[in-house]
Every structure is written in C-alpha cells, then in structure tokens.
PDB file of C-alpha atoms and ligand atoms in Angstrom:
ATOM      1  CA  UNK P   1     -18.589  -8.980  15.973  1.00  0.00           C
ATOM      2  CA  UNK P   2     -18.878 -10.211  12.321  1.00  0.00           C
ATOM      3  CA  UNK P   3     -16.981 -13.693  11.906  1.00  0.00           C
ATOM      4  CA  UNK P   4     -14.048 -13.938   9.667  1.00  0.00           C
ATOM      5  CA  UNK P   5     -14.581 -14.312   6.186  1.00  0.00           C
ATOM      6  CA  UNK P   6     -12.977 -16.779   3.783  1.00  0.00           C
ATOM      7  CA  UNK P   7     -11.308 -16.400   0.639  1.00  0.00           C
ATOM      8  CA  UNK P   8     -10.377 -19.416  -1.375  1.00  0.00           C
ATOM      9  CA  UNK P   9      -6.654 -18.631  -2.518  1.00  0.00           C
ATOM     10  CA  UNK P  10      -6.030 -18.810  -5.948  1.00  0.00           C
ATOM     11  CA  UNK P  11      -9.728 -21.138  -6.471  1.00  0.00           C
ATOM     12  CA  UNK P  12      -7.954 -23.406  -3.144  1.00  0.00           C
ATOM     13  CA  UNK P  13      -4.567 -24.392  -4.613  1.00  0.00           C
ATOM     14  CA  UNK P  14      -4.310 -27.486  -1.981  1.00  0.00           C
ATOM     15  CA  UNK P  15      -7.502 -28.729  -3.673  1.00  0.00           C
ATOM     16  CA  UNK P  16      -7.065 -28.462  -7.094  1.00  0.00           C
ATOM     17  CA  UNK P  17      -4.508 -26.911  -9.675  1.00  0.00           C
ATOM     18  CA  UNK P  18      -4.222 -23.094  -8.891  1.00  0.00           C
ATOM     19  CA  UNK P  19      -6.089 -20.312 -11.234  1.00  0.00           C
ATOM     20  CA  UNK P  20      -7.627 -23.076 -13.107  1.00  0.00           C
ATOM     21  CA  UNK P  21     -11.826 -23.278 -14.365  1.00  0.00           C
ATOM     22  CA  UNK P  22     -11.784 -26.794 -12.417  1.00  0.00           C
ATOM     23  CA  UNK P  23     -10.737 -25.019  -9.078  1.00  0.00           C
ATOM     24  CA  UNK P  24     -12.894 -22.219  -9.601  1.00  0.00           C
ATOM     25  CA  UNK P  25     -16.126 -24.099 -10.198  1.00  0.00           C
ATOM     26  CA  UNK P  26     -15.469 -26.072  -6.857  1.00  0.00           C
ATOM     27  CA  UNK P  27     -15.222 -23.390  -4.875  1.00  0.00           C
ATOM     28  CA  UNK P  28     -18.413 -21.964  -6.558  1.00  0.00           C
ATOM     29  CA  UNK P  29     -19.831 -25.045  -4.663  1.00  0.00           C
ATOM     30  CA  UNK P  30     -18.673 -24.267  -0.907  1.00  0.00           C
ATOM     31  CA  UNK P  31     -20.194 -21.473   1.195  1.00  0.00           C
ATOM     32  CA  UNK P  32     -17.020 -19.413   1.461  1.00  0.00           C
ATOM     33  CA  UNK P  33     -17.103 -15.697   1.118  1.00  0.00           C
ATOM     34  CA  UNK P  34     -14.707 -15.255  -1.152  1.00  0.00           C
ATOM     35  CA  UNK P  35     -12.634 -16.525  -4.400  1.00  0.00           C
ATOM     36  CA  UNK P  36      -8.874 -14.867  -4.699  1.00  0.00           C
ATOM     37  CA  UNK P  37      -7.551 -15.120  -8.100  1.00  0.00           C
ATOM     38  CA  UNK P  38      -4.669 -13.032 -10.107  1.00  0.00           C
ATOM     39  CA  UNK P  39      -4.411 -11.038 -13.523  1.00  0.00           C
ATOM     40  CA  UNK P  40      -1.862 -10.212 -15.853  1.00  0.00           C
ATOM     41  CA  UNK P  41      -2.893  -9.280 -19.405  1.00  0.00           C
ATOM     42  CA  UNK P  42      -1.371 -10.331 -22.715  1.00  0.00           C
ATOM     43  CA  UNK P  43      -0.203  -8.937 -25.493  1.00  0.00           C
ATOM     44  CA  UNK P  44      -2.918  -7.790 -27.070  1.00  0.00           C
ATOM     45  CA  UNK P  45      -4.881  -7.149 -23.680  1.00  0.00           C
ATOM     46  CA  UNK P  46      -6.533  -9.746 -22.466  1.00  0.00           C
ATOM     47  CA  UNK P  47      -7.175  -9.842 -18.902  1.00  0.00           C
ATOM     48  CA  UNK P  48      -5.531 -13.460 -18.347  1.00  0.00           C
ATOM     49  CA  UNK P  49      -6.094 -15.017 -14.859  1.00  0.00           C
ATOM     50  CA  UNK P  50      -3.110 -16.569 -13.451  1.00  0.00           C
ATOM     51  CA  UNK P  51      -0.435 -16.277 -10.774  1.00  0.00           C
ATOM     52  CA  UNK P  52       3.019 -16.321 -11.868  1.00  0.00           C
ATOM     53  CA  UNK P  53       4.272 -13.587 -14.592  1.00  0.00           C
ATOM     54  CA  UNK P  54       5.805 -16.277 -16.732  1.00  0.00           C
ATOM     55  CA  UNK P  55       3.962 -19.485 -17.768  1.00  0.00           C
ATOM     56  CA  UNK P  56       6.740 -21.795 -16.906  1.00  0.00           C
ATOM     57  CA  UNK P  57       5.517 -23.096 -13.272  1.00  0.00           C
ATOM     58  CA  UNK P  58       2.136 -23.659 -14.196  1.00  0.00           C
ATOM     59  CA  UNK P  59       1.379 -24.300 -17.700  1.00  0.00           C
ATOM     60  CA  UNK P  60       3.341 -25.961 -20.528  1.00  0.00           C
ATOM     61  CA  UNK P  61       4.185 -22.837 -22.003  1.00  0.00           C
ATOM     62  CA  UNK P  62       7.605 -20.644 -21.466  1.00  0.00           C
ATOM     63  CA  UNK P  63       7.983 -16.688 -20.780  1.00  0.00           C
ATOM     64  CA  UNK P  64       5.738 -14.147 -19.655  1.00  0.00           C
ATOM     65  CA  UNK P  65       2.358 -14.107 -20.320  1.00  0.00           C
ATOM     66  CA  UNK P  66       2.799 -10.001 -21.617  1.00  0.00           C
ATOM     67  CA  UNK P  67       4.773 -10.849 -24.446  1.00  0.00           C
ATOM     68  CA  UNK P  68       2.240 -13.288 -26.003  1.00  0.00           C
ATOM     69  CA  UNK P  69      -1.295 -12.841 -27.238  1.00  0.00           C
ATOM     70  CA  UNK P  70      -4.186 -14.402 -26.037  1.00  0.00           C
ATOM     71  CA  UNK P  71      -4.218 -16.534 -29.419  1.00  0.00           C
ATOM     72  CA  UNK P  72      -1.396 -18.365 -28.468  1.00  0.00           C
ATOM     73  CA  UNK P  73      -2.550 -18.340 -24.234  1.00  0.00           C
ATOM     74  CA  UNK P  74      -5.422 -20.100 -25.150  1.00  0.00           C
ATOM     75  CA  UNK P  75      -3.579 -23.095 -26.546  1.00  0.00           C
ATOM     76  CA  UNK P  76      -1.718 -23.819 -23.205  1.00  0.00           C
ATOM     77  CA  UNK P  77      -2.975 -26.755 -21.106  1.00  0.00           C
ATOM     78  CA  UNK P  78      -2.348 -25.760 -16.972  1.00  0.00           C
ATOM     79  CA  UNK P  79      -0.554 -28.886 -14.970  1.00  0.00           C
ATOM     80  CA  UNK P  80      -2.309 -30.800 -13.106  1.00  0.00           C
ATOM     81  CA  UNK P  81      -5.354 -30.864 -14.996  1.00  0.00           C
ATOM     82  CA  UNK P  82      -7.310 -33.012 -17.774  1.00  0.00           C
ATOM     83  CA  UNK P  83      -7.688 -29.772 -20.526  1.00  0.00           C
ATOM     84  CA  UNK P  84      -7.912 -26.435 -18.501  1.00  0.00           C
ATOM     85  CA  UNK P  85      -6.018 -23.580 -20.180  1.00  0.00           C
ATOM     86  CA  UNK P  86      -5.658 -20.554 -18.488  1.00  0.00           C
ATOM     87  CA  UNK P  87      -8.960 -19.023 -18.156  1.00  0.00           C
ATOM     88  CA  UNK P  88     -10.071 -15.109 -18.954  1.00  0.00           C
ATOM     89  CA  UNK P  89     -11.281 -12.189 -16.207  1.00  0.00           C
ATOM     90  CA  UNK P  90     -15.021 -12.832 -18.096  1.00  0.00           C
ATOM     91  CA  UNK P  91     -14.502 -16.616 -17.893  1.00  0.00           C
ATOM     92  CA  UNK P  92     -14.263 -16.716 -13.764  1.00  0.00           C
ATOM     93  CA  UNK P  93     -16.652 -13.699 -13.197  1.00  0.00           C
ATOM     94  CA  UNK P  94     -19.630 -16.090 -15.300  1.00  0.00           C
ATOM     95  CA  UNK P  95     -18.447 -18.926 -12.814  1.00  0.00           C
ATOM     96  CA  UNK P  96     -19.827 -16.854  -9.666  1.00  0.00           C
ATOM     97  CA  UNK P  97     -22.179 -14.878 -11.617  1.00  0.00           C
ATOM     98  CA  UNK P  98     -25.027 -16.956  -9.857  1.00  0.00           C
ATOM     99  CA  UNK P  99     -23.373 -17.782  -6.081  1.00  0.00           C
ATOM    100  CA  UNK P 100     -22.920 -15.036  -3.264  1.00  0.00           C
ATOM    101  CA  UNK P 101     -19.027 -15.077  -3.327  1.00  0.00           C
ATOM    102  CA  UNK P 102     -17.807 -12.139  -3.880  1.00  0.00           C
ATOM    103  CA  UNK P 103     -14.396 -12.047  -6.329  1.00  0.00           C
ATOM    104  CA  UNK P 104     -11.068 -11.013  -4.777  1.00  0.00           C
ATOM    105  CA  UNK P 105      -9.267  -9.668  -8.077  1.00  0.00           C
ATOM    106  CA  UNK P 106      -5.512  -9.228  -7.285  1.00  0.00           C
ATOM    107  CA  UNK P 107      -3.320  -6.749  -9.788  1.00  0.00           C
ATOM    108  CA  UNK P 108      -0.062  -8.837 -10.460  1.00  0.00           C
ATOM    109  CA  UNK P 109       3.157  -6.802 -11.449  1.00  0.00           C
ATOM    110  CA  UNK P 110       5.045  -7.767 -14.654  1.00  0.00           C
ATOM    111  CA  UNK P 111       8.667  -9.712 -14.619  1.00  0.00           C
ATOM    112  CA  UNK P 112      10.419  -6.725 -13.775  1.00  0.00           C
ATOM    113  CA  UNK P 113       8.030  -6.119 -10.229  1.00  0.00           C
ATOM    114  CA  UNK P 114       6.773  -3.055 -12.414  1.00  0.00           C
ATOM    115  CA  UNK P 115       3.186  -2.640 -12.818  1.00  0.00           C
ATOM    116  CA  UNK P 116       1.836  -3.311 -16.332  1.00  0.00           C
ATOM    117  CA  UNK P 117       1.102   0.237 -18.440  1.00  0.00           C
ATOM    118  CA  UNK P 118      -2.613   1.169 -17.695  1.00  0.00           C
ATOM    119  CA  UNK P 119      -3.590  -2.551 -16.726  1.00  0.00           C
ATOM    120  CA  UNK P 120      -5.681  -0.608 -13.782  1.00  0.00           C
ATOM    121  CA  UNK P 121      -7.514   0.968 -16.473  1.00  0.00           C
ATOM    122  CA  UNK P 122      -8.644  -2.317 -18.304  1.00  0.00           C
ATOM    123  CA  UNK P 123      -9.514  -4.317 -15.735  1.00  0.00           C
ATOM    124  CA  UNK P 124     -11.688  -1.517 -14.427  1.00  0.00           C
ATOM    125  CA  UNK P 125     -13.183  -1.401 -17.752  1.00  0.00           C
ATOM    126  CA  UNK P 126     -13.932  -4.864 -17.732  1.00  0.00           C
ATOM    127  CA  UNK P 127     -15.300  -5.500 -14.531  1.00  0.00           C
ATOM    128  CA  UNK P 128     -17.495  -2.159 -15.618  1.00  0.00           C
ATOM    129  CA  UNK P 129     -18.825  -4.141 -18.705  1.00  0.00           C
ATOM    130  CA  UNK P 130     -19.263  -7.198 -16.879  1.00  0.00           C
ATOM    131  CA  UNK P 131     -21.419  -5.344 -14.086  1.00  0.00           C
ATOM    132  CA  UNK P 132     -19.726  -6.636 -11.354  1.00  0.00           C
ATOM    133  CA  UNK P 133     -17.813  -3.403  -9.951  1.00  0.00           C
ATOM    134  CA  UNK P 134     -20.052  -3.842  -7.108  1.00  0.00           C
ATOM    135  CA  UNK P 135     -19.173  -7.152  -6.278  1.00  0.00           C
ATOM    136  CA  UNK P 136     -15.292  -6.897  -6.656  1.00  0.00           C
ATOM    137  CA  UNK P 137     -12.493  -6.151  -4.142  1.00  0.00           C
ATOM    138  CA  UNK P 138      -9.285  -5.250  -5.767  1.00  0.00           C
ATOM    139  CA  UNK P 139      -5.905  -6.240  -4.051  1.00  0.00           C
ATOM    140  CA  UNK P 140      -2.104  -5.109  -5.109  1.00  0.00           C
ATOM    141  CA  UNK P 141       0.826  -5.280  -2.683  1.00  0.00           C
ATOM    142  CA  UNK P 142       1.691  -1.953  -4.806  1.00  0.00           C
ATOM    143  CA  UNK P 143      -0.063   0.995  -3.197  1.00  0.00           C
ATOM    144  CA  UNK P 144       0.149   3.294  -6.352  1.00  0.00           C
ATOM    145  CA  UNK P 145      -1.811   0.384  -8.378  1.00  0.00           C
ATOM    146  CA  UNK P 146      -5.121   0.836  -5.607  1.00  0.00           C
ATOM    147  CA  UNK P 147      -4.909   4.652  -6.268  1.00  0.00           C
ATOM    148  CA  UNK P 148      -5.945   4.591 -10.016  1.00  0.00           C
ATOM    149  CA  UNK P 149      -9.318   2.326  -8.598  1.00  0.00           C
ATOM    150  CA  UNK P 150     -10.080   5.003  -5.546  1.00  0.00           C
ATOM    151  CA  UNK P 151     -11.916   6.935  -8.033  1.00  0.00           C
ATOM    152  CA  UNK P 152     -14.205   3.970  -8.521  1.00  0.00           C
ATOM    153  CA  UNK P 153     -17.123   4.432  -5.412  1.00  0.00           C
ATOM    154  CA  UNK P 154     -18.927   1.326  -6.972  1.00  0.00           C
ATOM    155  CA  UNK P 155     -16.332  -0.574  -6.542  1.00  0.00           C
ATOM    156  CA  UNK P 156     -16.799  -3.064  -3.386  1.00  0.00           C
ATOM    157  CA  UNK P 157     -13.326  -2.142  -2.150  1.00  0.00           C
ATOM    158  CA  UNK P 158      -9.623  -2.447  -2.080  1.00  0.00           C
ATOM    159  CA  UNK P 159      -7.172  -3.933   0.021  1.00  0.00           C
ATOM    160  CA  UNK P 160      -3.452  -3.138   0.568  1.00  0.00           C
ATOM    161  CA  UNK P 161      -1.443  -6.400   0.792  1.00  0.00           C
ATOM    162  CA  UNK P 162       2.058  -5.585   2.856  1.00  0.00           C
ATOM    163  CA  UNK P 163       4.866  -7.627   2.639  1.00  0.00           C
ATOM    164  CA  UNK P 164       6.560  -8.369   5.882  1.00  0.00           C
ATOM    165  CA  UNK P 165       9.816  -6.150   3.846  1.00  0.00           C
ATOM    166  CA  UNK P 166       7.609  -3.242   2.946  1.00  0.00           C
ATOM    167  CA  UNK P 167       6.078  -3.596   6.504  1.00  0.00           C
ATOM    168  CA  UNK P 168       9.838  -3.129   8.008  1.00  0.00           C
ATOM    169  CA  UNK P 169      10.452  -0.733   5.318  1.00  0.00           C
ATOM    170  CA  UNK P 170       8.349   1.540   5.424  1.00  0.00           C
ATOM    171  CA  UNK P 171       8.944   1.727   9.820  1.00  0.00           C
ATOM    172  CA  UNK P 172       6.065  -0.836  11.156  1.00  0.00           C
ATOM    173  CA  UNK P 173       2.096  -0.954  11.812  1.00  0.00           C
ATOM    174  CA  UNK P 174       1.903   3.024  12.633  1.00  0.00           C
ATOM    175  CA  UNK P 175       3.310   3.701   9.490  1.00  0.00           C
ATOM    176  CA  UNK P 176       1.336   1.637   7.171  1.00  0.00           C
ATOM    177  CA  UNK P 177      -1.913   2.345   8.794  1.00  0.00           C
ATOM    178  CA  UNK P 178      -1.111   6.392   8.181  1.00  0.00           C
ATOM    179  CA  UNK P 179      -0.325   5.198   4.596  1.00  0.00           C
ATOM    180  CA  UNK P 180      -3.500   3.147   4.062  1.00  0.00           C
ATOM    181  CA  UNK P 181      -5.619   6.271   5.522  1.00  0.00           C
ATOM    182  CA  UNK P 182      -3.962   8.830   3.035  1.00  0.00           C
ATOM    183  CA  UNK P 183      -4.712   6.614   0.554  1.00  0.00           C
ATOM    184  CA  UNK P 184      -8.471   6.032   1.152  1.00  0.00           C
ATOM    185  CA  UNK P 185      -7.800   2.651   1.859  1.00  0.00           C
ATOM    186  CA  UNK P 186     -10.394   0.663   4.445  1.00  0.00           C
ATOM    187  CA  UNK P 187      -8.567  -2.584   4.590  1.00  0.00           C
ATOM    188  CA  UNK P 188      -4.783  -4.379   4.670  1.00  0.00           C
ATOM    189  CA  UNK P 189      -3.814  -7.365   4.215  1.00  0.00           C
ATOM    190  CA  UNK P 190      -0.556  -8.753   6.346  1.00  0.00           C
ATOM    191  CA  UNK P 191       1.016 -12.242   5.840  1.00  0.00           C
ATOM    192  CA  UNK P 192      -0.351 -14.452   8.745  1.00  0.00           C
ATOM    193  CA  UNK P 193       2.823 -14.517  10.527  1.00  0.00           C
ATOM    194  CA  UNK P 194       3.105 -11.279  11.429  1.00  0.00           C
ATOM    195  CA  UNK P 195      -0.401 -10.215  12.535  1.00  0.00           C
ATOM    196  CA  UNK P 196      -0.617 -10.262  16.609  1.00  0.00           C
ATOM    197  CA  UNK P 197      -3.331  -9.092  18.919  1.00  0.00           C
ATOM    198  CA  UNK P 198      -1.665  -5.523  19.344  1.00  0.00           C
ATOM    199  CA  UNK P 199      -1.675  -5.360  14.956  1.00  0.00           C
ATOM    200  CA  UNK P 200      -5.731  -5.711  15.481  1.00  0.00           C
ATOM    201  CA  UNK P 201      -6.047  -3.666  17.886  1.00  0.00           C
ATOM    202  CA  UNK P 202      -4.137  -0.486  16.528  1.00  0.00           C
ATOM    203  CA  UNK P 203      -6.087  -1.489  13.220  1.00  0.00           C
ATOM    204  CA  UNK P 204      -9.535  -1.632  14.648  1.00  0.00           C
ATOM    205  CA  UNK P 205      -8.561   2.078  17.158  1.00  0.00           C
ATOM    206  CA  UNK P 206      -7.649   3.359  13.298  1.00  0.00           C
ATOM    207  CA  UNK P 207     -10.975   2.397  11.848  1.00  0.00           C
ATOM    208  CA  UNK P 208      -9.074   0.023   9.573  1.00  0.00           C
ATOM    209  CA  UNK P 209      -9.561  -3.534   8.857  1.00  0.00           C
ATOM    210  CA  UNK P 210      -7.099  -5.797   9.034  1.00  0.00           C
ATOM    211  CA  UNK P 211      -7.051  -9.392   7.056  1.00  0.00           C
ATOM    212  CA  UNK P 212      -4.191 -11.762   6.792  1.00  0.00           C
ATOM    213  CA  UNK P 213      -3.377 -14.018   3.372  1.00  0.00           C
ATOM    214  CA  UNK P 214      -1.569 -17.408   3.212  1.00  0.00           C
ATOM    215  CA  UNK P 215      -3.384 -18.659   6.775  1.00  0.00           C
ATOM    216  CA  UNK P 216      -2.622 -22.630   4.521  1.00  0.00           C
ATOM    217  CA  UNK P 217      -2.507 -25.130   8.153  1.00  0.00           C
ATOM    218  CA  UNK P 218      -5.414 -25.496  10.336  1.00  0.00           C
ATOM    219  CA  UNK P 219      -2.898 -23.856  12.910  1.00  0.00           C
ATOM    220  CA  UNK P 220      -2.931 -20.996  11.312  1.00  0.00           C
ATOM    221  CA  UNK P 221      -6.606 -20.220  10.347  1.00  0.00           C
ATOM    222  CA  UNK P 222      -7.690 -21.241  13.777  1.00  0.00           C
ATOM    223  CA  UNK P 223      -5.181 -18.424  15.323  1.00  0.00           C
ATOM    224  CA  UNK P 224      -6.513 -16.129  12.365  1.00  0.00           C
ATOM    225  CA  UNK P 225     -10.395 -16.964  13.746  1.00  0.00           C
ATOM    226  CA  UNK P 226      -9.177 -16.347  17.510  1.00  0.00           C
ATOM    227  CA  UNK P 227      -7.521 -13.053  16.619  1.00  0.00           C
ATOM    228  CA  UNK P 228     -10.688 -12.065  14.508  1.00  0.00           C
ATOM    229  CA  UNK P 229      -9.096 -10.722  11.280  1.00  0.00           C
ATOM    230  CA  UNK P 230     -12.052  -9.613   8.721  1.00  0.00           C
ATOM    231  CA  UNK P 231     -10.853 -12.357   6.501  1.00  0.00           C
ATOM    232  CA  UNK P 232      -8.329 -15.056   5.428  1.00  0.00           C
ATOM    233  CA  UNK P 233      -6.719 -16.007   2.240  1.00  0.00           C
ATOM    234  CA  UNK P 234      -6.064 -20.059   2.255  1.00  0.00           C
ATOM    235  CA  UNK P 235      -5.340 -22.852   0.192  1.00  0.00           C
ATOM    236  CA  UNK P 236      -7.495 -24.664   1.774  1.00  0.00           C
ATOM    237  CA  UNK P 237     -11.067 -23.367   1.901  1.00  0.00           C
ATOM    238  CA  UNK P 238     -12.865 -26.648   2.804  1.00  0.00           C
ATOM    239  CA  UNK P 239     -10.999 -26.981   6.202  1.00  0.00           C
ATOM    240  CA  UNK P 240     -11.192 -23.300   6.958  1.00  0.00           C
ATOM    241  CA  UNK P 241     -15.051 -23.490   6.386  1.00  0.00           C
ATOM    242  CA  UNK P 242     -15.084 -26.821   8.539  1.00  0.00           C
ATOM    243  CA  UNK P 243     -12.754 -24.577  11.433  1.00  0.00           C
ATOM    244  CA  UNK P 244     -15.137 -21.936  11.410  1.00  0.00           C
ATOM    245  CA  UNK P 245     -18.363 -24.340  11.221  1.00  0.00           C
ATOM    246  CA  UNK P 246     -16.940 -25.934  14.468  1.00  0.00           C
ATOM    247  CA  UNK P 247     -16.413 -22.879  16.693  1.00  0.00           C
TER     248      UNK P 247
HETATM  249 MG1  LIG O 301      -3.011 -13.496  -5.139  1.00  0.00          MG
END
C-alpha cells in the first residue's frame, strides 16, 4: 500500500504566517508531497492566494478581497511577517516550479458562500498558461465548482472536501460516495474527526480515495497514518514528515 501523503496546509500555518511567500518557500524545503493554499480573485481578476474572503484576519487591510483590485492588494503587508503581501497564483506556482510537490489549489467561495462568477474558468486558464495543469489538484467543498474542471483530463485531479454538515446533509458516507462517482470525482476529503476504519473501507470497496484535512496534533496524523488515508492536510508539515519518517 502507498503511504500517506502530506500536504502542508495553507504553506504550514503552525510554522509560519498562513498563505504567505515566507511559508511557502519553507515548505519548498521539506520533502512533503504536497502544498495546500487558497484563491479568491480581485477585482480586476487576479488570482490572489489567501484564505479568508475578507482581508481583515490576516492582513492590515479591511473587506473582501473581490471588491478591490490587485493595485491596491499588493500594498497590504500579511501579519506576522517582516514585508509579505499577499502573494499571486503565478507567484507560488514559480516557488515549486523546481521541487516535486505537487500544488493543492483550493476554490474559495465569496462572502456570501457563493462561488465567484467564472473564477473556475480563470484559474484554469492560468494554471494552463503556467503549464502546470498536470501538476495541480483542485479542491472546493462546493461540488458544482469541481464540475466546470472535469472537462480538464490534464488536470492531476480534484478532490471533494465534505463538511461534517453536508456529510449529515446530504444522508452519510453511501450518499456522498454515489455523489462523488456521478460526478467523476476519484477522491474526498473528510475533516479528520469523522473518518473511521468503516469510512476507508466503503471508500476503498467504491474505488474512491479517501483523504482527511485539518489532521493539526501529532494525535491526529498518527491515527490518519494508522487508518491509511491517501493524504493529510496539516498545519504542521515538519512533525507529520517526522511521524511518518518514524513508522
Ligand atoms: Mg484550504
């Protein structure tokens, strides 16, 4: 069996400030498999990478990032660090360009939980320019967001992140692995917490893969190795890749 893979959440937000260029060049440096990062685009269409819809959390800016252009973005300094602004989609692509980690692009929703107007369509076009289809998975807890990328085959793939709510909404495991195969979908993501032995199973007798996000404590990640999910979002890369060294 192939061991878990790691993604570095967000460029390791327990190591360094979240989304920033000085968390996403250290994890350049560490043998993980993965870097997870999030997109939102501005006004004028810039694929921005960042987590939050508004700047307020993270930055010393105010609102969301959709009603301001990428002029005024790329004055904003991100807490926690010296001068890091908010980088670009092309800006963290040229960080990996020359490692083997692969990029974990997640589609954010706007303020309203909505999905942004034909955002699918420009970041496809981007990663398409930037020649890195092939090396991209694209996440969205939104279903409908995945569909306008299944007519992508060079894309490396996309995963279907489901919210313990949409996982009781939509009736359980059965249900969302039927969704996931209508859908063309080889892979979902469930919230560490809710992913048991029986969850991997009925994934693996569907021919689907199963991963888990926010796996943050070593207790966590080490139940996420036993269980042998296909990968892990965490915080914390450098103890997951230390966890996994050790086994
Ligand atoms: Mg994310």
């Amino acid at each position: 069996m192939r061991s878990t893979a790691i993604a570095s959440h967000r460029g390791g937000a327990m190591l360094w400030p979240e989304n920033s260029p000085t968390a996403f060049r250290e994890t350049a440096q560490l043998p993980v498999d993965f870097v997870e990062f999030d997109v939102h685009p501005s006004r004028d269409g810039v694929i921005v990478v960042h987590h939050d819809a508004t700047l307020d959390r993270t930055t010393n800016g105010t609102g969301p990032i959709s009603e301001q252009n990428w002029s005024e973005l790329s004055q904003l300094k991100l807490r926690g660090t010296e001068s890091d602004r908010p980088p670009v989609l092309a800006e963290v692509v040229e960080i990996f360009r020359s490692t083997p980690i692969l990029l974990r692009l997640e589609i954010k929703a706007g303020v309203d939980h909505q999905p942004y107007p034909d955002f699918e369509q420009l970041v496809a076009t981007e990663l398409d320019a930037l020649e890195v289809l092939d090396r991209t998975i694209v996440t969205s807890f939104l279903l409908g967001v995945l569909s306008h990328f299944r007519p992508i085959t060079t894309l490396a793939g996309r995963i279907w992140l489901v919210n313990p709510m949409v996982l009781n909404a939509v009736g359980g495991l059965e249900q969302v692995i039927k969704l996931a195969k209508d859908a063309g979908i080889a892979e979902i993501g469930l919230r560490q917490e809710v992913i048991t032995a029986a969850a991997v199973a009925a994934c693996r007798d569907s021919q689907l893969r199963i991963g888990a996000y926010a796996a943050h404590d070593e207790a966590a990640m080490t139940r996420m190795l036993d269980l042998g999910v296909s990968v892990f979002t965490t915080d914390d890369p450098v103890s997951a890749l230390r966890l996994r060294r050790n086994r």
